[in-house]
Short mmCIF file of C-alpha atoms in Angstrom, two decimals:
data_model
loop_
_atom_site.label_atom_id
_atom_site.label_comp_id
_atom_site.label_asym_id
_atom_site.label_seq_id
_atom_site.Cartn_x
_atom_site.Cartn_y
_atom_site.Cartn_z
CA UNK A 206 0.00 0.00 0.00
CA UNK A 207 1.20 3.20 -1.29
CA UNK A 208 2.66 5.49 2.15
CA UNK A 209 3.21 8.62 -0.37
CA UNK A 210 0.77 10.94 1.57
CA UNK A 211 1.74 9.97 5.35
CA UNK A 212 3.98 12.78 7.49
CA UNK A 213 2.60 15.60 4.56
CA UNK A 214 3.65 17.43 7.96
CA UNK A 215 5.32 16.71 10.51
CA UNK A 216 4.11 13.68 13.31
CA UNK A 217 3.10 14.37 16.21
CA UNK A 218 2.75 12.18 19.30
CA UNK A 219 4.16 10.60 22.28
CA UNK A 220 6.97 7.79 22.80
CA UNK A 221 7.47 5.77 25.86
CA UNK A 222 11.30 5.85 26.04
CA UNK A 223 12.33 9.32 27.55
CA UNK A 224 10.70 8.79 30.73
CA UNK A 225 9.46 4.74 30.85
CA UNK A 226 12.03 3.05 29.34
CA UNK A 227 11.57 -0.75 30.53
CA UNK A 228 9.09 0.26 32.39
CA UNK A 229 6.30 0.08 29.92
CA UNK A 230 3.11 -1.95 30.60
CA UNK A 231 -0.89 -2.16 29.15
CA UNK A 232 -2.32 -0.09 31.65
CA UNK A 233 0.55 2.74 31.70
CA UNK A 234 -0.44 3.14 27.46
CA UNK A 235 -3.94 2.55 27.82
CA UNK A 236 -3.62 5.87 30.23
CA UNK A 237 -2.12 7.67 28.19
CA UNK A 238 -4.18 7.25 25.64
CA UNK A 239 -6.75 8.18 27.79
CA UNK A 240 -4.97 11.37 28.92
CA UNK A 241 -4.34 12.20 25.23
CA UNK A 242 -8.24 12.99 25.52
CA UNK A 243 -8.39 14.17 28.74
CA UNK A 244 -5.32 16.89 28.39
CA UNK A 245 -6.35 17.92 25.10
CA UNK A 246 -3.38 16.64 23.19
CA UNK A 247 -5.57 15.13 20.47
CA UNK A 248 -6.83 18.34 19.50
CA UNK A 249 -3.67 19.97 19.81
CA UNK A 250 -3.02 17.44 17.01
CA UNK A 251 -0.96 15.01 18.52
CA UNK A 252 -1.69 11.77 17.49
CA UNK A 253 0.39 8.76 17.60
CA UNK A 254 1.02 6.67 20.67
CA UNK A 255 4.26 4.63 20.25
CA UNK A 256 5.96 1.91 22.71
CA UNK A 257 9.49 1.77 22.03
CA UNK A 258 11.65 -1.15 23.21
CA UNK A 259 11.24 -3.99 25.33
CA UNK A 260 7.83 -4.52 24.39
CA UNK A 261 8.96 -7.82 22.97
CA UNK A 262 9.02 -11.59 24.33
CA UNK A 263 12.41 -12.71 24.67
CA UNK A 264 11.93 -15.44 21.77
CA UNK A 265 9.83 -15.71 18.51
CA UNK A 266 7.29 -17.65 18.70
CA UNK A 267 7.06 -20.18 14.97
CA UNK A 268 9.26 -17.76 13.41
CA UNK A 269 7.01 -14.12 14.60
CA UNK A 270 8.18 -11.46 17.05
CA UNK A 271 5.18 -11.55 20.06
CA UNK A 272 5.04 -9.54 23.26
CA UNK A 273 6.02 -9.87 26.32
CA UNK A 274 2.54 -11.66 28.28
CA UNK A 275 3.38 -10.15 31.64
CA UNK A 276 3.42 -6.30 30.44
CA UNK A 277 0.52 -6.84 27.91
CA UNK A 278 -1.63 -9.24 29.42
CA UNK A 279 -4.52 -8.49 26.50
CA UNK A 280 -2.01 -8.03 23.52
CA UNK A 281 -0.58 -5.81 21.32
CA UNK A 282 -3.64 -6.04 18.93
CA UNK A 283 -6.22 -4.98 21.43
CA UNK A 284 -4.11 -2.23 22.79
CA UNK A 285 -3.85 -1.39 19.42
CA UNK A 286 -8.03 -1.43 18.85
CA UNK A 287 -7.85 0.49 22.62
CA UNK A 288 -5.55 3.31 21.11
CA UNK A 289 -7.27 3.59 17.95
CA UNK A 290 -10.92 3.70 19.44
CA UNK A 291 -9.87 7.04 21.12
CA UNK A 292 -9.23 8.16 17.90
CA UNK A 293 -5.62 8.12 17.66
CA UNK A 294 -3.01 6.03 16.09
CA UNK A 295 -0.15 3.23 17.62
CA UNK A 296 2.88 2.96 17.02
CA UNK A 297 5.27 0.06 17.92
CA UNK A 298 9.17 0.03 18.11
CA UNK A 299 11.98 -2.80 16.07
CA UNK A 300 15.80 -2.75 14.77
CA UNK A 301 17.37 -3.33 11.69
CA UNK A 302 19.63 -5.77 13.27
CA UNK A 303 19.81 -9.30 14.76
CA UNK A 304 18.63 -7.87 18.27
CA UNK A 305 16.82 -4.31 19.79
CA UNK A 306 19.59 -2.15 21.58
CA UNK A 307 17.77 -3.73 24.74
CA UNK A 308 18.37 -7.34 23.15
CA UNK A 309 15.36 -8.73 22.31
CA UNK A 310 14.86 -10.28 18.75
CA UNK A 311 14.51 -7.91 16.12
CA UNK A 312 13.97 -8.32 12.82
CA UNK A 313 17.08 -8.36 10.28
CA UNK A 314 16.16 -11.62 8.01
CA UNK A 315 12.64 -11.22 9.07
CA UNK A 316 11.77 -7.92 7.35
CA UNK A 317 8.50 -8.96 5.46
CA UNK A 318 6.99 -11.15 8.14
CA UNK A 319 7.53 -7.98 10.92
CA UNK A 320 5.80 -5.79 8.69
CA UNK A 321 3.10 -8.14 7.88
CA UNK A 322 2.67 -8.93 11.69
CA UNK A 323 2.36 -5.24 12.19
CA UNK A 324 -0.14 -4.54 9.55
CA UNK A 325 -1.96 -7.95 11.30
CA UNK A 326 -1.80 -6.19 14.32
CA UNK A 327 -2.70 -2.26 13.75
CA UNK A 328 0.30 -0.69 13.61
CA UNK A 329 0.67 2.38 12.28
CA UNK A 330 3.91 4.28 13.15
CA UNK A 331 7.34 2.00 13.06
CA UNK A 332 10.22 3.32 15.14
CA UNK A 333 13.49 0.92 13.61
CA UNK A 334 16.60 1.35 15.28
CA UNK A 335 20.19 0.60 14.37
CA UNK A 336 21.75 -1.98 17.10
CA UNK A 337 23.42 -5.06 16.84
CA UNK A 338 23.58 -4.72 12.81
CA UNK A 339 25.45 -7.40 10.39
CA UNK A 340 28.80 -6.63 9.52
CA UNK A 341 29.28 -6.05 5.78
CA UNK A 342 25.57 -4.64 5.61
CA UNK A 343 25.33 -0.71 5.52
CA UNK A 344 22.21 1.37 6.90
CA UNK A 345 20.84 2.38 3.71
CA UNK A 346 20.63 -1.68 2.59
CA UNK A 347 19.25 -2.53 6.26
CA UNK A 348 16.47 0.00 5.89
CA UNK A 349 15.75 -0.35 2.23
CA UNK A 350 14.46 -3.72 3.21
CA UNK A 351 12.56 -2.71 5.86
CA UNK A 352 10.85 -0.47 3.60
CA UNK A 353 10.21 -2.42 0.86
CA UNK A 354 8.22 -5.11 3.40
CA UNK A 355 6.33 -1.78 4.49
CA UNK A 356 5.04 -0.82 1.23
CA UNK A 357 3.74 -4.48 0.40
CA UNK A 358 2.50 -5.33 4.03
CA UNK A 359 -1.15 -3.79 3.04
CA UNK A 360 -1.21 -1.16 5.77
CA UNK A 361 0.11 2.34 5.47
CA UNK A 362 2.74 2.70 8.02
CA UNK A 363 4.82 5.70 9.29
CA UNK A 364 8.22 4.37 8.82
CA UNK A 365 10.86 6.10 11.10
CA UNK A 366 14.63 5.94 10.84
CA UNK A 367 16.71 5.66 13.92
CA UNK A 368 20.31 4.85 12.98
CA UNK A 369 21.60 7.95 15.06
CA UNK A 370 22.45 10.21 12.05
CA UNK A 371 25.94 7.83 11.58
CA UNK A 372 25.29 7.51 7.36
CA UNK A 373 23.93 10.50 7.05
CA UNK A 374 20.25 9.16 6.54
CA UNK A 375 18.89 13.25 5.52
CA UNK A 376 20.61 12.12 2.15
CA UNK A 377 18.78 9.18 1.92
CA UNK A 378 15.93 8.06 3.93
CA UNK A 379 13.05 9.36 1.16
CA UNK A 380 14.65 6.71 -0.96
CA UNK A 381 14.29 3.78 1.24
CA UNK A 382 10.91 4.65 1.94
CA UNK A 383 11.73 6.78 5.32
CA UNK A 384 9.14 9.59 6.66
CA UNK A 385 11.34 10.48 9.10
CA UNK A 386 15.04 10.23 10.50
CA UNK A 387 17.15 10.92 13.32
CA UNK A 388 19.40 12.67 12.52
CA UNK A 389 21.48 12.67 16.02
CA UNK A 390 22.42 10.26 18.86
CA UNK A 391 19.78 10.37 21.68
CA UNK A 392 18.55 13.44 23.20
CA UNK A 393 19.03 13.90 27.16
CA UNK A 394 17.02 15.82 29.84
CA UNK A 395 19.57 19.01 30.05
CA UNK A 396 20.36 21.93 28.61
CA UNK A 397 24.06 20.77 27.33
CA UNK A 398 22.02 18.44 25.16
CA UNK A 399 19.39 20.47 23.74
CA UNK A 400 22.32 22.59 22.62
CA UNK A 401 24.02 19.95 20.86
CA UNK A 402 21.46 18.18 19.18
CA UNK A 403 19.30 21.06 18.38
CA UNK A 404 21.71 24.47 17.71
CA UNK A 405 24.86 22.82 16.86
CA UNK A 406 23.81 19.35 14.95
CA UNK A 407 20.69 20.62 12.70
CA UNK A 408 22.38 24.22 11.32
CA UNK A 409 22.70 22.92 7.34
CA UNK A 410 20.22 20.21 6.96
CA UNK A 411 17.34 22.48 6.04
CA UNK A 412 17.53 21.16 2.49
CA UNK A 413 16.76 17.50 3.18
CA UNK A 414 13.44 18.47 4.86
CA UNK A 415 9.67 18.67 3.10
CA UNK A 416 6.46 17.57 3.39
CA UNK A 417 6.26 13.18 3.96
CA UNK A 418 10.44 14.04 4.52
CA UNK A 419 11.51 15.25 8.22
CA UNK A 420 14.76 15.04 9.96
CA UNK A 421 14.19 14.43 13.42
CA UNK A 422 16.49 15.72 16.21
CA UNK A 423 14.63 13.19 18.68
CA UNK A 424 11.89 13.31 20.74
CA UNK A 425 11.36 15.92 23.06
CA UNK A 426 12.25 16.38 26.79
CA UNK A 427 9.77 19.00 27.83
CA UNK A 428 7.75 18.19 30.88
CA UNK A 429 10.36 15.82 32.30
CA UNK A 430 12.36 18.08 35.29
CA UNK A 431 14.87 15.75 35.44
CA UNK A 432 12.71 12.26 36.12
CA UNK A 433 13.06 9.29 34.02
CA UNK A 434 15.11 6.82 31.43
CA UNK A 435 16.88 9.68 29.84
CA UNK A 436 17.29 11.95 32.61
CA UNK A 437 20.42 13.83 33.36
CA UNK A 438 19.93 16.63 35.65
CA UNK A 439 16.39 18.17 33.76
CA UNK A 440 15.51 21.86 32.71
CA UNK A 441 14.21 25.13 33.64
CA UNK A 442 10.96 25.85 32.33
CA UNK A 443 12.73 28.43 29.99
CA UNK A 444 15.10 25.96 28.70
CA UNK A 445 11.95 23.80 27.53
CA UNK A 446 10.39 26.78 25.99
CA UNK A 447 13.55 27.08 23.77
CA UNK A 448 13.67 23.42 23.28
CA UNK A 449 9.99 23.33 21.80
CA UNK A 450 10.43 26.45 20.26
CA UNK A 451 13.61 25.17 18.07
CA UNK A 452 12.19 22.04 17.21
CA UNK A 453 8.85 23.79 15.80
CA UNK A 454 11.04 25.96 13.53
CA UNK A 455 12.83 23.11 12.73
CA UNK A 456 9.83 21.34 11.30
CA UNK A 457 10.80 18.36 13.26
CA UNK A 458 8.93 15.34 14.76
CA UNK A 459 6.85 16.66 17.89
CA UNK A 460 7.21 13.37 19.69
CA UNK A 461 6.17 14.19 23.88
CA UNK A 462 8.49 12.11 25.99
CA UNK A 463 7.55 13.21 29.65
CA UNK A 464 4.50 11.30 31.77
CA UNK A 465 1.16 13.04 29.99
CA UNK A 466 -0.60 12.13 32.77
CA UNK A 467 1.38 14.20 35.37
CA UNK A 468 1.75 17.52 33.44
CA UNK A 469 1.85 20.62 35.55
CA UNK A 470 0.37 23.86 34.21
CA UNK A 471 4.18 25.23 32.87
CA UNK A 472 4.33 21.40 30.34
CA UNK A 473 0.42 22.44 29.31
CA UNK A 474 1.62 26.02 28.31
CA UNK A 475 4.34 24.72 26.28
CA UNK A 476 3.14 21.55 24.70
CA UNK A 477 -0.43 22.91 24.06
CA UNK A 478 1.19 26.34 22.56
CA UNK A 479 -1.06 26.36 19.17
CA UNK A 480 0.78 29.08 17.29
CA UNK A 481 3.89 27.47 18.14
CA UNK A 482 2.54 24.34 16.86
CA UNK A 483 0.96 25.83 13.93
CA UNK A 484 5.01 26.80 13.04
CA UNK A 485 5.40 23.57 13.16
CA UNK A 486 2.49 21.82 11.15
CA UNK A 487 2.73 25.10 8.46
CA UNK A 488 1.60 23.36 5.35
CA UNK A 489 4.97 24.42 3.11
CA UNK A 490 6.81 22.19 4.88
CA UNK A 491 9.98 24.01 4.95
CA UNK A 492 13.05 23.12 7.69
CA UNK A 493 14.63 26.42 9.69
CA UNK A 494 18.17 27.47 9.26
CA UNK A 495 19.99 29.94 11.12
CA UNK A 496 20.15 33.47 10.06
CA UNK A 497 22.51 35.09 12.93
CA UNK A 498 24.71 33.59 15.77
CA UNK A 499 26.55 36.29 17.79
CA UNK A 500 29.08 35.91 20.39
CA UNK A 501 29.86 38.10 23.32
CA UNK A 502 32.72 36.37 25.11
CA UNK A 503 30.55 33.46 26.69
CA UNK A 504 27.07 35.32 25.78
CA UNK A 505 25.64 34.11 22.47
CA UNK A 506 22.64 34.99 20.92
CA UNK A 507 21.41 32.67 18.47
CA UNK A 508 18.31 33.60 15.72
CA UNK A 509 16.44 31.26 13.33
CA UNK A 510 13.89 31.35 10.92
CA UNK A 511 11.05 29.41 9.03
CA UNK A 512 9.05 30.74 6.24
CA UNK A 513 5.37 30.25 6.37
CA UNK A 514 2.69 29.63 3.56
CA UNK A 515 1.35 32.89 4.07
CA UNK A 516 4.56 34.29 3.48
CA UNK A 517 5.27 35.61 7.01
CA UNK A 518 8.35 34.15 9.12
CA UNK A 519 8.42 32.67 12.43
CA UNK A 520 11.92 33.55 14.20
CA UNK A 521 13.21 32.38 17.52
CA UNK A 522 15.71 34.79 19.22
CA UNK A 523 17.84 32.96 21.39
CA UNK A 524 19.63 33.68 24.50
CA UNK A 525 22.25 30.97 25.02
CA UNK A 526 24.20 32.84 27.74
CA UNK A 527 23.75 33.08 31.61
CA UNK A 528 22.84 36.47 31.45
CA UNK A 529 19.56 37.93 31.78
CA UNK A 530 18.04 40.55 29.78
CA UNK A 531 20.33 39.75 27.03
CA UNK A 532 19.26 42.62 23.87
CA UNK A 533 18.69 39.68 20.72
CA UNK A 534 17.90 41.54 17.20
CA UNK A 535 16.79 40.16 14.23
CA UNK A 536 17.48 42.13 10.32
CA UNK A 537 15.41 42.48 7.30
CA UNK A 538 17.73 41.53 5.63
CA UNK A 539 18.53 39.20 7.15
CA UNK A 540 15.57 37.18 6.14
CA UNK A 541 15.19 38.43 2.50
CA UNK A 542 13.00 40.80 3.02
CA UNK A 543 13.10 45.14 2.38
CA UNK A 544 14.65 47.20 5.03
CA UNK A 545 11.63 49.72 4.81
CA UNK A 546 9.15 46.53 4.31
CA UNK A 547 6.43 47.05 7.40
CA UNK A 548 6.00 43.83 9.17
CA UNK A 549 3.42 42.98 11.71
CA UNK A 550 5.05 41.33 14.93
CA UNK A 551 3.14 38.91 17.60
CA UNK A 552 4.91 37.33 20.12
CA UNK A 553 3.67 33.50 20.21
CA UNK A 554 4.22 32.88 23.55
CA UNK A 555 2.67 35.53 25.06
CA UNK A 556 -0.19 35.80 22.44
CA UNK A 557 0.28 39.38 22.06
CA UNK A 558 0.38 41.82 18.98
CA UNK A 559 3.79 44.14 19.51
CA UNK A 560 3.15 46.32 16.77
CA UNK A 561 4.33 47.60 13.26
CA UNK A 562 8.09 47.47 12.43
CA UNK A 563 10.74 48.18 10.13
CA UNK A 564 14.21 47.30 9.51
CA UNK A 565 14.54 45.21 12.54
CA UNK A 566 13.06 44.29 15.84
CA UNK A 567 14.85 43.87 19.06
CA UNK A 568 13.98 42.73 22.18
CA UNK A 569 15.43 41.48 25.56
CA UNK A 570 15.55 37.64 26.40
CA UNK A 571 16.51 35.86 30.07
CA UNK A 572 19.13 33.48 30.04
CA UNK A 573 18.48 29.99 27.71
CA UNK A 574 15.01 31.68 27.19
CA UNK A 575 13.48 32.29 23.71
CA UNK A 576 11.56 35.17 21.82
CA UNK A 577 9.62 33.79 19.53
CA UNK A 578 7.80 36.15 16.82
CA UNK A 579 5.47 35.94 13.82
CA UNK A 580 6.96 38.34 11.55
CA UNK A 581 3.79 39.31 8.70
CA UNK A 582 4.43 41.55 5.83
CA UNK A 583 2.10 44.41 5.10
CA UNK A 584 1.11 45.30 1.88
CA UNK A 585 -0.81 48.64 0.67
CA UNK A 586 -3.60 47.57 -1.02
#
C-alpha cells in the first residue's frame, strides 16, 4: 500500500522511552491514551502513541516477534483497537539488526513477516533502530528492506529511521521509503544536550526536509524536570520553551516524551502552545536554518527562521548565555526581506500583537530563554 501521503507534515505524538524506558506496561499506554483525551493533546493534534523497546518476548514464537505476556496481558492487537478507538493512532518500536539495543529479537532476516505482523496487528507508526547490525551490511541496505516489506504489508505505516544520524540518513531516507530520520544520537534531559542536538547538529540540513520528509532531532524532553530513562539533571521551564520552540522551527517530529498524565500547568503552556505548533504543522513544509549567531565572550545569541505559507516568518531569538536581559535583534535583511518593508510582529508565547516594524526588531531575552515572533508583511492595497 502506497505510504506517499503519510507525514505531509510533521508527526506528532508521544513515545514511551524518555521517561518509561523498561518500564512500559498495558495499563501505563492505555492511560495515556486516555490522557491524550483528557489533556487535550488530540486536539492539539498530537496523534500517535508509540511503545518503544522492550515490548517484545524474549523469543519468537514459529518464526514471529510476540510480546512480552506479563506487560501486555490483553495483547498488542487490542491495545492497538484500545488506542485507535480514542481516535488516535499506535505505534510500535523494532531494529534493523539481529537484536533491539535492549536485546530482544529484532527483525534483520525477518523484514516482510515484521511488517506483515504489524499490519496484522494495527500498527501504524514504526520506530526501527540501528543496534546489533550485520557486519558487511550498511544502513541504507538494512532499511531499504525494511521499507520495501512496508510498502507491500497492506497497511500504510509511518516508517521512522533511527540509525543515530551515523550515514547520514537526511541524504537518503526518502529513498528507502523513510518519513522520518534521526538525525542525532539520543537526546538527554539538560540543557548541554538540547544545545548539541538542536543548535549545533541541525544548522545545514534544512535542504533534506519537506512535506512526507523530516529530519528528526529526537523526541522531546519537555515536561520531564529531570525524572526518568533519559534523565540527566532536567531543565528550567525556559530551557523547555527554547527546546519546543527550536524544534517547531525546525519542522521536526513533535514526539512528547515526559509522563502526559502528570503535566503541571508550565508542560500544558508549552506543549499545548497552538501558534507554536501551527510553526510547526505550516503546510509548506519548509526546515529552519539559522540566520545570525553572535558571540559576546561566553554570551551568544542565536536567531532562526522558518518561512510560512502565508509568506510571514516565524523567528526564535535565542539567548544561550547566563545572562539575563540579554538585547537579541533580528534584520530584514537578514531574512530576504526590504529594510523599509512594514511587518506585523506577535509574540507567540505571550499571544500578544507588539506592533508595526521596520528594519529590525529587538527585544530582551533571560538566560536559555526564547523570543519567539510571527513576523507578517504588510502590503498597501
Amino acid at each position: 500500500m502506497n505510504g506517499s501521503m503519510l507525514a505531509r507534515k510533521p508527526p506528532m505524538g508521544w513515545n514511551s522511552w524518555n521517561t518509561f524506558g523498561n518500564a512500559i506496561h498495558e495499563a501505563l499506554i492505555r492511560e495515556t491514551a486516555d490522557a491524550f483525551i483528557s489533556e487535550g493533546l488530540l486536539d492539539a493534534g498530537y496523534e500517535y502513541v508509540v511503545i518503544d523497546d522492550l515490548w517484545e518476548a524474549d523469543e519468537r514464537v514459529d518464526g514471529r516477534l510476540t510480546w512480552d505476556r506479563e506487560k501486555f496481558p490483553n495483547g498488542i492487537p487490542a491495545l492497538a483497537d484500545y488506542i485507535h478507538e480514542k481516535g488516535l493512532k499506535f505505534g510500535i518500536y523494532s531494529c534493523a539488526g539481529s537484536h533491539t539495543c535492549a536485546g530482544k529479537p529484532a527483525s534483520y532476516g525477518y523484514e516482510e513477516v515484521d511488517a506483515k505482523t504489524f499490519a496484522e496487528w494495527g500498527v501504524d507508526f514504526l520506530k526501527y533502530d540501528f543496534c546489533y547490525a550485520p557486519p558487511g551490511v550498511d544502513g541504507p541496505q538494512l532499511y531499504q528492506r525494511m521499507g520495501q516489506a512496508l510498502r507491500t504489508c497492506g497497511r500504510p505505516i509511518l516508517f521512522s529511521l533511527c540509525e543515530w544520524g551515523r550515514h547520514d540518513p537526511w541524504t537518503w531516507g526518502a529513498k528507502v521509503g523513510g518519513h522520518m530520520w534521526r538525525t542525532t544520537g539520543d537526546i538527554h534531559d539538560n540543557w548541554e544536550s538540547i544545545l548539541k542536538i538542536g543548535f549545533e547538529q541541525q544548522a545545514g540540513l534544512h535542504p533534506y526536509a519537506g512535506p512526507g520528509r523530516w529530519n528528526d532531532p529526537d523526541m522531546l524532553v519537555v515536561g520531564m524536570y529531570g525524572k526518568g530513562n533519559v534523565a540527566r539533571g532536567g531543565c528550567t521551564d525556559a530551557e523547555y520553551r527554547s527546546h519546543f520552540t527550536l524544534w517547531c522551527l525546525l519542522a521536526s517530529p513533535l514526539m512528547i516524551g515526559c509522563d502526559v498524565r502528570a503535566m503541571n500547568d508550565a508542560t500544558r503552556a508549552i506543549l499545548l502552545n497552538a501558534e507554536a505548533i501551527a510553526v510547526n504543522q505550516d503546510p509548506l513544509g519548509r526546515q529552519g536554518y539559522r540566520v545570525g549567531k553572535v558571540a559576546w565572550a561566553r554570551e551568544i545569541a542565536d536567531v532562526w527562521a522558518k518561512p510560512l505559507h502565508d509568506g510571514s516568518i516565524a523567528v526564535g531569538m535565542f539567548n544561550l548565555g547566563a545572562r539575563d536581559g540579554r538585547r537579541v535583534a533580528v534584520a530584514w535583511e537578514s531574512l530576504g526581506l526590504h529594510d523599509r518593508q512594514p511587518c506585523r510582529v506577535r509574540d507567540l508565547w505571550t499571544h500578544e500583537d507588539l506592533g508595526v516594524f521596520t528594519r529590525s526588531f529587538t527585544t530582551r531575552v533571560d538566560q536559555h530563554d526564547v523570543a519567539f515572533v510571527r513576523l507578517t508583511p504588510i502590503f498597501e492595497a
